[in-house]
Amino acid sequence: QNVLAPYGRDTGNIWHQGAAGLVRTLLRTTPEDAFDRQPLVHLASGHVLLFDGRLDNRDDLIRELGLPMAEARDWADSELVLHAFLRWGEDAAARFVGAFAIAFWAPRQQKLWLARDPLGHRPLFWHRNGSCFAFATLAKGLFAVPGIPRAICEERVSDLLTLIPMVGPESFFKDVFRVEPGQVVTVTEGRVFSRRYYRFDSKRE
């Protein structure tokens, strides 16, 4: 939390249960952020959400979810995202328009979903080492976790210097990976899966 505090100077919160822990820092950028109370816990199911970003299709989501418009219009974006994940699971990411990085933790299933918007406006990094899985919106957040190496990935730096587009999950740091734009990464039973939920259609006008 201390590492990320300069990027979320308005407030910071910590949630932990068993072997899982989540940290959120907030920089308020929209009116709805005043109502944000993350990490957001759904009491009935125990699901926990972290959302960094902005939704641009709030009214559409409210209608699709069947929520009362007058009430839900004042909710934080994270509240709408939580309801969407409870309804559609990992398929919810394809229904969001905006800039976002999302983490959704299902403790009963021991399953974690990470997602980014199709254009990759908000970063999201992860690292896996033995029984430990960590993620953060900034790589420096991961380096606060003991055992995560601080080593440059020379191949990725070489690609940058030779103007090769960034493709694949590798980042500029060894053993630190990106959730790629338009992708959902699922972590369950010690395994990591990735699925692209959005692909640009080059033929569409």
PDB file of C-alpha atoms in Angstrom:
ATOM      1  CA  GLN A   1       0.000   0.000   0.000  1.00  0.00           C
ATOM      2  CA  ASN A   2       2.865   2.372   0.771  1.00  0.00           C
ATOM      3  CA  VAL A   3       4.393   1.794  -2.673  1.00  0.00           C
ATOM      4  CA  LEU A   4       1.115   2.586  -4.464  1.00  0.00           C
ATOM      5  CA  ALA A   5       0.027   5.453  -2.196  1.00  0.00           C
ATOM      6  CA  PRO A   6       1.509   8.241  -4.402  1.00  0.00           C
ATOM      7  CA  TYR A   7      -0.767   7.074  -7.244  1.00  0.00           C
ATOM      8  CA  GLY A   8      -3.880   6.901  -5.067  1.00  0.00           C
ATOM      9  CA  ARG A   9      -3.490   9.710  -2.597  1.00  0.00           C
ATOM     10  CA  ASP A  10      -7.193  10.110  -1.703  1.00  0.00           C
ATOM     11  CA  THR A  11      -7.604   6.884   0.274  1.00  0.00           C
ATOM     12  CA  GLY A  12      -6.257   3.362   0.771  1.00  0.00           C
ATOM     13  CA  ASN A  13      -7.828   0.148   2.054  1.00  0.00           C
ATOM     14  CA  ILE A  14      -6.723  -3.414   2.802  1.00  0.00           C
ATOM     15  CA  TRP A  15      -8.802  -6.616   2.811  1.00  0.00           C
ATOM     16  CA  HIS A  16      -7.527 -10.059   3.764  1.00  0.00           C
ATOM     17  CA  GLN A  17      -9.017 -13.445   4.445  1.00  0.00           C
ATOM     18  CA  GLY A  18      -7.130 -16.700   4.817  1.00  0.00           C
ATOM     19  CA  ALA A  19      -4.223 -16.733   2.378  1.00  0.00           C
ATOM     20  CA  ALA A  20      -5.673 -13.959   0.166  1.00  0.00           C
ATOM     21  CA  GLY A  21      -5.108 -10.234   0.538  1.00  0.00           C
ATOM     22  CA  LEU A  22      -6.056  -7.197  -1.559  1.00  0.00           C
ATOM     23  CA  VAL A  23      -4.872  -3.598  -1.424  1.00  0.00           C
ATOM     24  CA  ARG A  24      -6.555  -0.600  -3.030  1.00  0.00           C
ATOM     25  CA  THR A  25      -5.463   3.025  -3.288  1.00  0.00           C
ATOM     26  CA  LEU A  26      -7.758   5.613  -4.879  1.00  0.00           C
ATOM     27  CA  LEU A  27      -7.285   8.823  -6.831  1.00  0.00           C
ATOM     28  CA  ARG A  28     -10.764  10.255  -7.402  1.00  0.00           C
ATOM     29  CA  THR A  29     -11.301  11.201 -11.065  1.00  0.00           C
ATOM     30  CA  THR A  30     -15.096  10.905 -11.546  1.00  0.00           C
ATOM     31  CA  PRO A  31     -18.075  12.107  -9.445  1.00  0.00           C
ATOM     32  CA  GLU A  32     -19.039   8.498  -8.709  1.00  0.00           C
ATOM     33  CA  ASP A  33     -15.633   7.879  -7.106  1.00  0.00           C
ATOM     34  CA  ALA A  34     -16.933   9.677  -4.014  1.00  0.00           C
ATOM     35  CA  PHE A  35     -19.068   6.570  -3.332  1.00  0.00           C
ATOM     36  CA  ASP A  36     -16.266   4.056  -3.952  1.00  0.00           C
ATOM     37  CA  ARG A  37     -15.626   1.631  -1.065  1.00  0.00           C
ATOM     38  CA  GLN A  38     -13.140  -0.900  -2.389  1.00  0.00           C
ATOM     39  CA  PRO A  39     -12.123  -3.663  -1.968  1.00  0.00           C
ATOM     40  CA  LEU A  40     -15.811  -4.338  -2.588  1.00  0.00           C
ATOM     41  CA  VAL A  41     -17.152  -7.433  -0.815  1.00  0.00           C
ATOM     42  CA  HIS A  42     -20.423  -9.136  -1.711  1.00  0.00           C
ATOM     43  CA  LEU A  43     -21.589 -10.382   1.678  1.00  0.00           C
ATOM     44  CA  ALA A  44     -23.882 -13.168   0.438  1.00  0.00           C
ATOM     45  CA  SER A  45     -21.298 -14.903  -1.757  1.00  0.00           C
ATOM     46  CA  GLY A  46     -18.009 -13.623  -0.328  1.00  0.00           C
ATOM     47  CA  HIS A  47     -16.799 -12.438  -3.742  1.00  0.00           C
ATOM     48  CA  VAL A  48     -14.378  -9.518  -3.663  1.00  0.00           C
ATOM     49  CA  LEU A  49     -13.747  -6.956  -6.424  1.00  0.00           C
ATOM     50  CA  LEU A  50     -11.012  -4.486  -7.235  1.00  0.00           C
ATOM     51  CA  PHE A  51     -11.685  -2.073 -10.102  1.00  0.00           C
ATOM     52  CA  ASP A  52      -9.312   0.556 -11.452  1.00  0.00           C
ATOM     53  CA  GLY A  53     -10.691   2.701 -14.218  1.00  0.00           C
ATOM     54  CA  ARG A  54     -13.789   4.287 -15.700  1.00  0.00           C
ATOM     55  CA  LEU A  55     -16.989   2.942 -17.252  1.00  0.00           C
ATOM     56  CA  ASP A  56     -18.444   4.822 -20.232  1.00  0.00           C
ATOM     57  CA  ASN A  57     -21.599   2.720 -20.679  1.00  0.00           C
ATOM     58  CA  ARG A  58     -23.042   2.938 -17.183  1.00  0.00           C
ATOM     59  CA  ASP A  59     -26.673   3.458 -18.243  1.00  0.00           C
ATOM     60  CA  ASP A  60     -26.548   0.500 -20.647  1.00  0.00           C
ATOM     61  CA  LEU A  61     -25.176  -1.754 -17.905  1.00  0.00           C
ATOM     62  CA  ILE A  62     -27.810  -0.603 -15.415  1.00  0.00           C
ATOM     63  CA  ARG A  63     -30.562  -1.494 -17.892  1.00  0.00           C
ATOM     64  CA  GLU A  64     -29.013  -4.874 -18.796  1.00  0.00           C
ATOM     65  CA  LEU A  65     -28.679  -5.753 -15.114  1.00  0.00           C
ATOM     66  CA  GLY A  66     -32.267  -4.702 -14.381  1.00  0.00           C
ATOM     67  CA  LEU A  67     -31.188  -2.294 -11.645  1.00  0.00           C
ATOM     68  CA  PRO A  68     -33.254   0.739 -10.570  1.00  0.00           C
ATOM     69  CA  MET A  69     -31.898   3.592 -12.718  1.00  0.00           C
ATOM     70  CA  ALA A  70     -32.604   6.367 -10.205  1.00  0.00           C
ATOM     71  CA  GLU A  71     -30.638   4.567  -7.493  1.00  0.00           C
ATOM     72  CA  ALA A  72     -27.842   2.955  -9.505  1.00  0.00           C
ATOM     73  CA  ARG A  73     -26.883   6.162 -11.328  1.00  0.00           C
ATOM     74  CA  ASP A  74     -25.191   7.318  -8.120  1.00  0.00           C
ATOM     75  CA  TRP A  75     -23.268   4.093  -7.576  1.00  0.00           C
ATOM     76  CA  ALA A  76     -19.525   3.923  -8.053  1.00  0.00           C
ATOM     77  CA  ASP A  77     -18.378   2.150 -11.220  1.00  0.00           C
ATOM     78  CA  SER A  78     -17.012  -0.664  -9.058  1.00  0.00           C
ATOM     79  CA  GLU A  79     -20.520  -1.439  -7.740  1.00  0.00           C
ATOM     80  CA  LEU A  80     -21.838  -1.904 -11.277  1.00  0.00           C
ATOM     81  CA  VAL A  81     -18.854  -4.072 -12.210  1.00  0.00           C
ATOM     82  CA  LEU A  82     -19.445  -6.270  -9.154  1.00  0.00           C
ATOM     83  CA  HIS A  83     -23.091  -6.831 -10.121  1.00  0.00           C
ATOM     84  CA  ALA A  84     -22.017  -7.628 -13.687  1.00  0.00           C
ATOM     85  CA  PHE A  85     -19.497 -10.258 -12.569  1.00  0.00           C
ATOM     86  CA  LEU A  86     -22.038 -11.817 -10.221  1.00  0.00           C
ATOM     87  CA  ARG A  87     -24.448 -12.090 -13.175  1.00  0.00           C
ATOM     88  CA  TRP A  88     -22.135 -13.052 -16.061  1.00  0.00           C
ATOM     89  CA  GLY A  89     -18.867 -14.221 -14.512  1.00  0.00           C
ATOM     90  CA  GLU A  90     -15.763 -13.674 -16.647  1.00  0.00           C
ATOM     91  CA  ASP A  91     -18.020 -12.925 -19.646  1.00  0.00           C
ATOM     92  CA  ALA A  92     -18.864  -9.625 -17.952  1.00  0.00           C
ATOM     93  CA  ALA A  93     -15.632  -8.028 -19.181  1.00  0.00           C
ATOM     94  CA  ALA A  94     -16.898  -8.040 -22.779  1.00  0.00           C
ATOM     95  CA  ARG A  95     -19.859  -5.874 -21.727  1.00  0.00           C
ATOM     96  CA  PHE A  96     -17.772  -2.993 -20.351  1.00  0.00           C
ATOM     97  CA  VAL A  97     -16.888   0.098 -22.357  1.00  0.00           C
ATOM     98  CA  GLY A  98     -14.171   2.299 -20.905  1.00  0.00           C
ATOM     99  CA  ALA A  99     -10.666   2.094 -19.481  1.00  0.00           C
ATOM    100  CA  PHE A 100     -10.198  -0.497 -16.770  1.00  0.00           C
ATOM    101  CA  ALA A 101      -8.191  -3.135 -14.945  1.00  0.00           C
ATOM    102  CA  ILE A 102     -10.225  -5.583 -12.846  1.00  0.00           C
ATOM    103  CA  ALA A 103      -9.563  -8.267 -10.244  1.00  0.00           C
ATOM    104  CA  PHE A 104     -12.438 -10.496  -9.109  1.00  0.00           C
ATOM    105  CA  TRP A 105     -11.804 -13.045  -6.355  1.00  0.00           C
ATOM    106  CA  ALA A 106     -14.170 -15.946  -5.642  1.00  0.00           C
ATOM    107  CA  PRO A 107     -12.976 -17.402  -2.302  1.00  0.00           C
ATOM    108  CA  ARG A 108     -15.304 -20.390  -2.207  1.00  0.00           C
ATOM    109  CA  GLN A 109     -14.131 -21.554  -5.637  1.00  0.00           C
ATOM    110  CA  GLN A 110     -10.558 -20.338  -4.960  1.00  0.00           C
ATOM    111  CA  LYS A 111     -10.639 -18.643  -8.355  1.00  0.00           C
ATOM    112  CA  LEU A 112      -9.257 -15.257  -9.417  1.00  0.00           C
ATOM    113  CA  TRP A 113     -10.072 -13.353 -12.609  1.00  0.00           C
ATOM    114  CA  LEU A 114      -7.969 -10.486 -13.946  1.00  0.00           C
ATOM    115  CA  ALA A 115      -9.120  -8.395 -16.934  1.00  0.00           C
ATOM    116  CA  ARG A 116      -8.078  -5.331 -18.953  1.00  0.00           C
ATOM    117  CA  ASP A 117      -9.927  -3.154 -21.432  1.00  0.00           C
ATOM    118  CA  PRO A 118      -9.401  -3.855 -25.170  1.00  0.00           C
ATOM    119  CA  LEU A 119      -7.105  -0.851 -25.697  1.00  0.00           C
ATOM    120  CA  GLY A 120      -5.035  -1.529 -22.579  1.00  0.00           C
ATOM    121  CA  HIS A 121      -5.481   1.945 -21.083  1.00  0.00           C
ATOM    122  CA  ARG A 122      -4.968   0.590 -17.551  1.00  0.00           C
ATOM    123  CA  PRO A 123      -1.992  -1.693 -16.841  1.00  0.00           C
ATOM    124  CA  LEU A 124      -2.179  -4.941 -14.868  1.00  0.00           C
ATOM    125  CA  PHE A 125       0.813  -7.139 -14.037  1.00  0.00           C
ATOM    126  CA  TRP A 126       1.158 -10.524 -12.342  1.00  0.00           C
ATOM    127  CA  HIS A 127       3.787 -12.886 -11.001  1.00  0.00           C
ATOM    128  CA  ARG A 128       3.644 -16.543 -10.019  1.00  0.00           C
ATOM    129  CA  ASN A 129       6.262 -18.196  -7.836  1.00  0.00           C
ATOM    130  CA  GLY A 130       5.537 -21.582  -6.312  1.00  0.00           C
ATOM    131  CA  SER A 131       2.394 -21.272  -4.207  1.00  0.00           C
ATOM    132  CA  CYS A 132       2.355 -17.455  -4.412  1.00  0.00           C
ATOM    133  CA  PHE A 133       0.421 -15.492  -7.034  1.00  0.00           C
ATOM    134  CA  ALA A 134       0.581 -11.695  -6.906  1.00  0.00           C
ATOM    135  CA  PHE A 135      -0.798  -8.946  -9.140  1.00  0.00           C
ATOM    136  CA  ALA A 136      -0.703  -5.147  -9.246  1.00  0.00           C
ATOM    137  CA  THR A 137      -1.547  -2.280 -11.562  1.00  0.00           C
ATOM    138  CA  LEU A 138       2.095  -1.217 -11.424  1.00  0.00           C
ATOM    139  CA  ALA A 139       5.115  -3.513 -11.590  1.00  0.00           C
ATOM    140  CA  LYS A 140       6.689  -1.663  -8.664  1.00  0.00           C
ATOM    141  CA  GLY A 141       3.760  -2.824  -6.552  1.00  0.00           C
ATOM    142  CA  LEU A 142       4.856  -6.406  -7.168  1.00  0.00           C
ATOM    143  CA  PHE A 143       8.423  -5.646  -6.159  1.00  0.00           C
ATOM    144  CA  ALA A 144       7.180  -4.905  -2.638  1.00  0.00           C
ATOM    145  CA  VAL A 145       6.372  -8.631  -2.322  1.00  0.00           C
ATOM    146  CA  PRO A 146       9.322 -10.663  -0.957  1.00  0.00           C
ATOM    147  CA  GLY A 147      10.857 -13.083  -3.432  1.00  0.00           C
ATOM    148  CA  ILE A 148       9.856 -11.331  -6.641  1.00  0.00           C
ATOM    149  CA  PRO A 149      13.040 -10.561  -8.606  1.00  0.00           C
ATOM    150  CA  ARG A 150      13.875  -7.079  -9.870  1.00  0.00           C
ATOM    151  CA  ALA A 151      15.528  -8.042 -13.130  1.00  0.00           C
ATOM    152  CA  ILE A 152      15.195  -6.480 -16.567  1.00  0.00           C
ATOM    153  CA  CYS A 153      13.909  -8.616 -19.454  1.00  0.00           C
ATOM    154  CA  GLU A 154      16.560  -7.818 -22.054  1.00  0.00           C
ATOM    155  CA  GLU A 155      14.581  -9.357 -24.918  1.00  0.00           C
ATOM    156  CA  ARG A 156      11.597  -7.058 -24.298  1.00  0.00           C
ATOM    157  CA  VAL A 157      13.856  -4.000 -24.040  1.00  0.00           C
ATOM    158  CA  SER A 158      15.523  -5.015 -27.317  1.00  0.00           C
ATOM    159  CA  ASP A 159      12.101  -5.223 -28.969  1.00  0.00           C
ATOM    160  CA  LEU A 160      11.295  -1.704 -27.756  1.00  0.00           C
ATOM    161  CA  LEU A 161      14.549  -0.258 -29.071  1.00  0.00           C
ATOM    162  CA  THR A 162      14.024  -1.876 -32.479  1.00  0.00           C
ATOM    163  CA  LEU A 163      10.393  -0.682 -32.639  1.00  0.00           C
ATOM    164  CA  ILE A 164       8.909  -4.188 -32.551  1.00  0.00           C
ATOM    165  CA  PRO A 165       5.296  -3.984 -31.274  1.00  0.00           C
ATOM    166  CA  MET A 166       4.631  -5.422 -27.828  1.00  0.00           C
ATOM    167  CA  VAL A 167       2.857  -8.741 -28.323  1.00  0.00           C
ATOM    168  CA  GLY A 168       2.447 -11.440 -25.707  1.00  0.00           C
ATOM    169  CA  PRO A 169       2.322 -11.362 -21.911  1.00  0.00           C
ATOM    170  CA  GLU A 170       6.002 -10.636 -21.237  1.00  0.00           C
ATOM    171  CA  SER A 171       6.801  -7.291 -19.608  1.00  0.00           C
ATOM    172  CA  PHE A 172      10.064  -5.345 -19.254  1.00  0.00           C
ATOM    173  CA  PHE A 173      10.831  -7.380 -16.117  1.00  0.00           C
ATOM    174  CA  LYS A 174      11.759 -11.053 -15.870  1.00  0.00           C
ATOM    175  CA  ASP A 175       9.010 -13.297 -14.508  1.00  0.00           C
ATOM    176  CA  VAL A 176       6.566 -10.365 -14.395  1.00  0.00           C
ATOM    177  CA  PHE A 177       3.776 -10.743 -16.945  1.00  0.00           C
ATOM    178  CA  ARG A 178       1.050  -8.501 -18.324  1.00  0.00           C
ATOM    179  CA  VAL A 179      -2.612  -9.135 -18.628  1.00  0.00           C
ATOM    180  CA  GLU A 180      -2.829  -8.293 -22.312  1.00  0.00           C
ATOM    181  CA  PRO A 181      -5.405  -5.776 -23.607  1.00  0.00           C
ATOM    182  CA  GLY A 182      -8.798  -7.386 -24.185  1.00  0.00           C
ATOM    183  CA  GLN A 183      -7.831 -10.440 -22.167  1.00  0.00           C
ATOM    184  CA  VAL A 184      -9.060 -12.291 -19.069  1.00  0.00           C
ATOM    185  CA  VAL A 185      -6.532 -14.240 -17.002  1.00  0.00           C
ATOM    186  CA  THR A 186      -7.972 -16.955 -14.729  1.00  0.00           C
ATOM    187  CA  VAL A 187      -6.061 -18.353 -11.765  1.00  0.00           C
ATOM    188  CA  THR A 188      -7.411 -21.537 -10.178  1.00  0.00           C
ATOM    189  CA  GLU A 189      -5.992 -24.670  -8.547  1.00  0.00           C
ATOM    190  CA  GLY A 190      -2.439 -23.401  -9.016  1.00  0.00           C
ATOM    191  CA  ARG A 191      -2.861 -22.958 -12.770  1.00  0.00           C
ATOM    192  CA  VAL A 192      -3.034 -19.821 -14.906  1.00  0.00           C
ATOM    193  CA  PHE A 193      -5.183 -19.589 -18.047  1.00  0.00           C
ATOM    194  CA  SER A 194      -5.677 -16.670 -20.421  1.00  0.00           C
ATOM    195  CA  ARG A 195      -8.500 -15.967 -22.851  1.00  0.00           C
ATOM    196  CA  ARG A 196      -9.004 -13.067 -25.227  1.00  0.00           C
ATOM    197  CA  TYR A 197     -12.548 -11.722 -24.932  1.00  0.00           C
ATOM    198  CA  TYR A 198     -12.156  -9.013 -27.579  1.00  0.00           C
ATOM    199  CA  ARG A 199     -10.484  -8.961 -30.975  1.00  0.00           C
ATOM    200  CA  PHE A 200     -10.485  -6.033 -33.361  1.00  0.00           C
ATOM    201  CA  ASP A 201     -12.129  -6.697 -36.712  1.00  0.00           C
ATOM    202  CA  SER A 202      -9.804  -5.154 -39.331  1.00  0.00           C
ATOM    203  CA  LYS A 203     -12.534  -5.389 -41.984  1.00  0.00           C
ATOM    204  CA  ARG A 204     -15.209  -3.546 -40.024  1.00  0.00           C
ATOM    205  CA  GLU A 205     -15.919   0.080 -40.957  1.00  0.00           C
TER     206      GLU A 205
END
